[in-house]
Short mmCIF file of C-alpha atoms in Angstrom, two decimals:
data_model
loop_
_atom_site.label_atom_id
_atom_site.label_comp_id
_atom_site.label_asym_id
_atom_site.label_seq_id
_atom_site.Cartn_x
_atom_site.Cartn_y
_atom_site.Cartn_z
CA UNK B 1 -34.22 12.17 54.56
CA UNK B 2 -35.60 8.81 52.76
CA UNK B 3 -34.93 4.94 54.00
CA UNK B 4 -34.98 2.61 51.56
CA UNK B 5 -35.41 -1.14 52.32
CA UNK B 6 -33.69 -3.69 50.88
CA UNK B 7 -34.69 -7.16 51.93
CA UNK B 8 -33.63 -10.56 50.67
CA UNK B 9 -32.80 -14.25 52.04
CA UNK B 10 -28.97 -15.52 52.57
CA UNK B 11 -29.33 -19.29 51.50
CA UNK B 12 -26.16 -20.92 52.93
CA UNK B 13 -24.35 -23.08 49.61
CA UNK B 14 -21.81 -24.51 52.79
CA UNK B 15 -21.43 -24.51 56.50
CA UNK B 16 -21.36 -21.24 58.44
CA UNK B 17 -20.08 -20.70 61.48
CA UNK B 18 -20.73 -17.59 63.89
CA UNK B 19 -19.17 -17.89 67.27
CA UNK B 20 -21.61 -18.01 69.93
CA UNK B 21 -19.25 -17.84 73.34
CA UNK B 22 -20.10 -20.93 75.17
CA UNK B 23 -19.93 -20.04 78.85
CA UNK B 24 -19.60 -23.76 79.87
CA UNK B 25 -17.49 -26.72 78.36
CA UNK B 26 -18.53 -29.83 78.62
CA UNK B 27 -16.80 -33.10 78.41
CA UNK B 28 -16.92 -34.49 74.91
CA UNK B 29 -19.61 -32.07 73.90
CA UNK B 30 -18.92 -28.63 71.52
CA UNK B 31 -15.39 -26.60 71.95
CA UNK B 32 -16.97 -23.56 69.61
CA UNK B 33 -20.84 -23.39 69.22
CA UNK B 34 -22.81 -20.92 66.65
CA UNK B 35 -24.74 -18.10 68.43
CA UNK B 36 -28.48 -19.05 69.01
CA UNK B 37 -31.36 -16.51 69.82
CA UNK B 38 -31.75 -16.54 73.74
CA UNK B 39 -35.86 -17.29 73.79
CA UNK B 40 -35.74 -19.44 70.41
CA UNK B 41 -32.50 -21.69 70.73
CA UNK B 42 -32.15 -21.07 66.97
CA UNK B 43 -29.20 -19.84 65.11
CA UNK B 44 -29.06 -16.37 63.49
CA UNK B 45 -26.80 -14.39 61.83
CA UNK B 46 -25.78 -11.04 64.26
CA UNK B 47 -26.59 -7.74 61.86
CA UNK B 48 -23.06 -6.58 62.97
CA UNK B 49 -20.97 -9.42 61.83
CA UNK B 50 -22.84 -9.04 58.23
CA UNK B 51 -22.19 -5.13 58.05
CA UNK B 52 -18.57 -5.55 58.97
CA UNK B 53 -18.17 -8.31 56.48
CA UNK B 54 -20.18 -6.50 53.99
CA UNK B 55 -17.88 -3.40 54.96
CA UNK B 56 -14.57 -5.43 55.00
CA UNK B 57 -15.55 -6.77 51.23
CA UNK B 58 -16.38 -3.35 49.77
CA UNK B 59 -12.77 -2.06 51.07
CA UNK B 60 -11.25 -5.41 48.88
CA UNK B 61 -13.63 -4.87 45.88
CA UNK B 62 -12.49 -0.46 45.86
CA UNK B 63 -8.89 -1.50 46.48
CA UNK B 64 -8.48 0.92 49.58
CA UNK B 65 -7.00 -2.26 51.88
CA UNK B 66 -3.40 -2.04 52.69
CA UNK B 67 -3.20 1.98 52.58
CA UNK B 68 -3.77 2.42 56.06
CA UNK B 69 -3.03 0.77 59.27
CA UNK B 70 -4.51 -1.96 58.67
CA UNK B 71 -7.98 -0.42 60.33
CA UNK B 72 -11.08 0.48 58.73
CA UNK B 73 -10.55 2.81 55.77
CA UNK B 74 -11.25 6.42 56.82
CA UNK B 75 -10.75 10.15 55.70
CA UNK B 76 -7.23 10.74 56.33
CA UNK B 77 -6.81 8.19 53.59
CA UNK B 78 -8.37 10.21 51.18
CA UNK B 79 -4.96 12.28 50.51
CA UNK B 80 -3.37 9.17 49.12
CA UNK B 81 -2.84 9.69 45.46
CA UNK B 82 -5.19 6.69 44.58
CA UNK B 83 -7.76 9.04 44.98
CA UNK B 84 -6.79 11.56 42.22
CA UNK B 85 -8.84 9.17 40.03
CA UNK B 86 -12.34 10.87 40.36
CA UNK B 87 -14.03 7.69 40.02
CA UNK B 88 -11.86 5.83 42.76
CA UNK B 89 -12.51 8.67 44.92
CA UNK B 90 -16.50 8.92 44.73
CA UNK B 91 -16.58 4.93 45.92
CA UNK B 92 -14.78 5.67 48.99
CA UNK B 93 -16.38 8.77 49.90
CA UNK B 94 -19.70 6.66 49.83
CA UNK B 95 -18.10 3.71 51.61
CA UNK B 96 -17.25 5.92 54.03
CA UNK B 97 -20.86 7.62 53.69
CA UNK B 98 -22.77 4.02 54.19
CA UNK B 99 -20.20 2.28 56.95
CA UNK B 100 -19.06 5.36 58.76
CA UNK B 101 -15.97 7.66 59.08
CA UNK B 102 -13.70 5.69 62.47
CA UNK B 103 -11.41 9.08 62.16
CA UNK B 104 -12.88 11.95 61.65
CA UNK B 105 -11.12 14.64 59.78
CA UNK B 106 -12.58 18.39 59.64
CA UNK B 107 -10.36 18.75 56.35
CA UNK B 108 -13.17 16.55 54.58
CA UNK B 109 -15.86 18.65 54.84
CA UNK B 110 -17.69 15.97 51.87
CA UNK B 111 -18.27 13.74 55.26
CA UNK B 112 -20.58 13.44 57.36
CA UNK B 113 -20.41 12.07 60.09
CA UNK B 114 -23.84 9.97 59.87
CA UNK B 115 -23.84 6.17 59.17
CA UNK B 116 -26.33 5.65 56.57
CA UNK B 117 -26.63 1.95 56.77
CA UNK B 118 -28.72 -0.34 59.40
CA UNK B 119 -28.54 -3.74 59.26
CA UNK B 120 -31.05 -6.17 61.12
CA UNK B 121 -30.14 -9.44 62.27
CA UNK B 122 -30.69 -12.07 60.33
CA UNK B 123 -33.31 -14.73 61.68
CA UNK B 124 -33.85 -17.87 60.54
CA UNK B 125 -36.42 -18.43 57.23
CA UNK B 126 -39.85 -19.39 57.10
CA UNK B 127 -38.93 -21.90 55.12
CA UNK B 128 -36.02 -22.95 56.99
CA UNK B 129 -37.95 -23.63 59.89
CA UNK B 130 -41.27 -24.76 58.11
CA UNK B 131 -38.69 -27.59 56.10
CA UNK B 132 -37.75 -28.94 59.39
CA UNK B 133 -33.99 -28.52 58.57
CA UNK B 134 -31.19 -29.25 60.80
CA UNK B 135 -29.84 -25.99 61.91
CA UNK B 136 -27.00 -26.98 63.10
CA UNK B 137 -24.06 -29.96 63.26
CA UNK B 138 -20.81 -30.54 64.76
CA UNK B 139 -17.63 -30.49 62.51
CA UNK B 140 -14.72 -31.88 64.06
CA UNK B 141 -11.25 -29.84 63.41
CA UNK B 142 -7.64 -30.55 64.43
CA UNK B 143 -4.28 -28.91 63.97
CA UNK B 144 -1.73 -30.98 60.93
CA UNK B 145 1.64 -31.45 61.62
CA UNK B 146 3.65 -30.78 59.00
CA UNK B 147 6.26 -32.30 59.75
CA UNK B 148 5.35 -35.63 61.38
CA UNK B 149 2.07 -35.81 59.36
CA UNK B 150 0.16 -35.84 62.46
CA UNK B 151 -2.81 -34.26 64.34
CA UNK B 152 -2.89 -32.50 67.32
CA UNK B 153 -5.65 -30.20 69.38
CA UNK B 154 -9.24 -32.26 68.45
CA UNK B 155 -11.86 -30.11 68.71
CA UNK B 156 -15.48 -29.88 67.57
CA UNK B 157 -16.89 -26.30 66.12
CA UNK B 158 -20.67 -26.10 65.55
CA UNK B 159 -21.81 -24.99 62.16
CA UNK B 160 -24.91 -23.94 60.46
CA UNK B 161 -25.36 -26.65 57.74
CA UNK B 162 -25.77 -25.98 53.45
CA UNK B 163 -29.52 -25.28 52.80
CA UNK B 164 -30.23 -23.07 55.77
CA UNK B 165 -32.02 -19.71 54.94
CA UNK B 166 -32.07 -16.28 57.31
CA UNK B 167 -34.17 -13.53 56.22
CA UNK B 168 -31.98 -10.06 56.17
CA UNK B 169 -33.21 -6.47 56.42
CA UNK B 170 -30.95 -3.78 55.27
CA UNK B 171 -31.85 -0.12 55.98
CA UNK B 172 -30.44 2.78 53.60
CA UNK B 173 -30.83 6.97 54.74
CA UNK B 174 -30.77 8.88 51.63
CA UNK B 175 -29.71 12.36 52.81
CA UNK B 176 -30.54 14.95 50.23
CA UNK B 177 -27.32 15.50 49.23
CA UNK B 178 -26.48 12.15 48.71
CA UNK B 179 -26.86 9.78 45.67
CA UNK B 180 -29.06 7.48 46.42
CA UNK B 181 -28.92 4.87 42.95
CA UNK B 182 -25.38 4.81 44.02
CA UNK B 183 -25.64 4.15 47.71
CA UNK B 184 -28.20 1.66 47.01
CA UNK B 185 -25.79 -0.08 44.01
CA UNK B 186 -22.83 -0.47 46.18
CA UNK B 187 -24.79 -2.02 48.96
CA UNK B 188 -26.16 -4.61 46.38
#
């Protein structure tokens, strides 16, 4: 087995929210704040929430959305006749290699069930932080009616402003069997 690294920065072009869970609401003060690092106070970007978008984006970009359940693609998918198309079927056997099989099926032997991808949580940038950026502002959101042309339900949701950088770490196993240039390609 190998692990390659692949390490980069996410420089936010607009406002990113990632829901933190306030346990307290204050009067006036933020309905839907961003998650912070508990010793830090500073915004980050959970490893999870990247791997599942990353995952969710891969299944729009192979075209395997809609053929399910509307879960996670998995290996009792594979008999769809999509996958007659060799090509077609070698991307979803390594999306399924990378992200993980949710249903196992003994009938696919070409799966295994080991996730091959890690991803770290993202912290906040050198940079970032060295820049002396605001990490964070409130965005005020409401709910139109269509109808009378009027808004209901004020509330503020915290956000991650433009600018803001997080360092990510992304870790690849290469089994033996596997091929790694295009593990490492579809991740990119």
């Amino acid at each position: 087995m190998k692990i390659v690294n692949i390490k980069g920065q996410i420089e936010l072009l607009s406002g990113l929210h990632i829901g933190g869970g306030d346990d307290t609401m204050k009067i006036g003060g933020i309905d839907n704040g961003v998650i912070k690092d508990i010793n830090t106070d500073k915004p980050y970007i959970p490893g999870s929430s990247l791997k599942g978008k990353m995952r969710s984006l891969l299944e729009w970009n192979i075209g395997v959305v809609g053929i399910g359940d509307g879960g996670p693609f998995n290996s009792k998918l594979l008999n769809n006749p999509m996958f007659n198309d060799s090509k077609k079927r070698e991307e979803a056997l390594n999306l399924l290699k990378l992200f993980g099989n949710g249903k196992s099926d003994d009938k696919f032997d070409e799966i295994t069930p080991i996730t091959r991808i890690s991803v770290g949580d993202c912290l906040l940038s050198q940079k970032s932080i060295d820049d002396e950026l605001k990490l964070s502002e409130a965005k005020y959101e409401n709910v139109i009616d269509r109808q009378r042309g009027t808004a209901s339900n004020p509330r503020q949701t915290e956000r991650v402003p433009a600018g803001v950088s997080f360092d990510f770490d992304i870790r690849i196993k290469i089994l033996e069997e596997d091929n790694e240039k295009e593990l490492i390609n579809m991740v990119r």
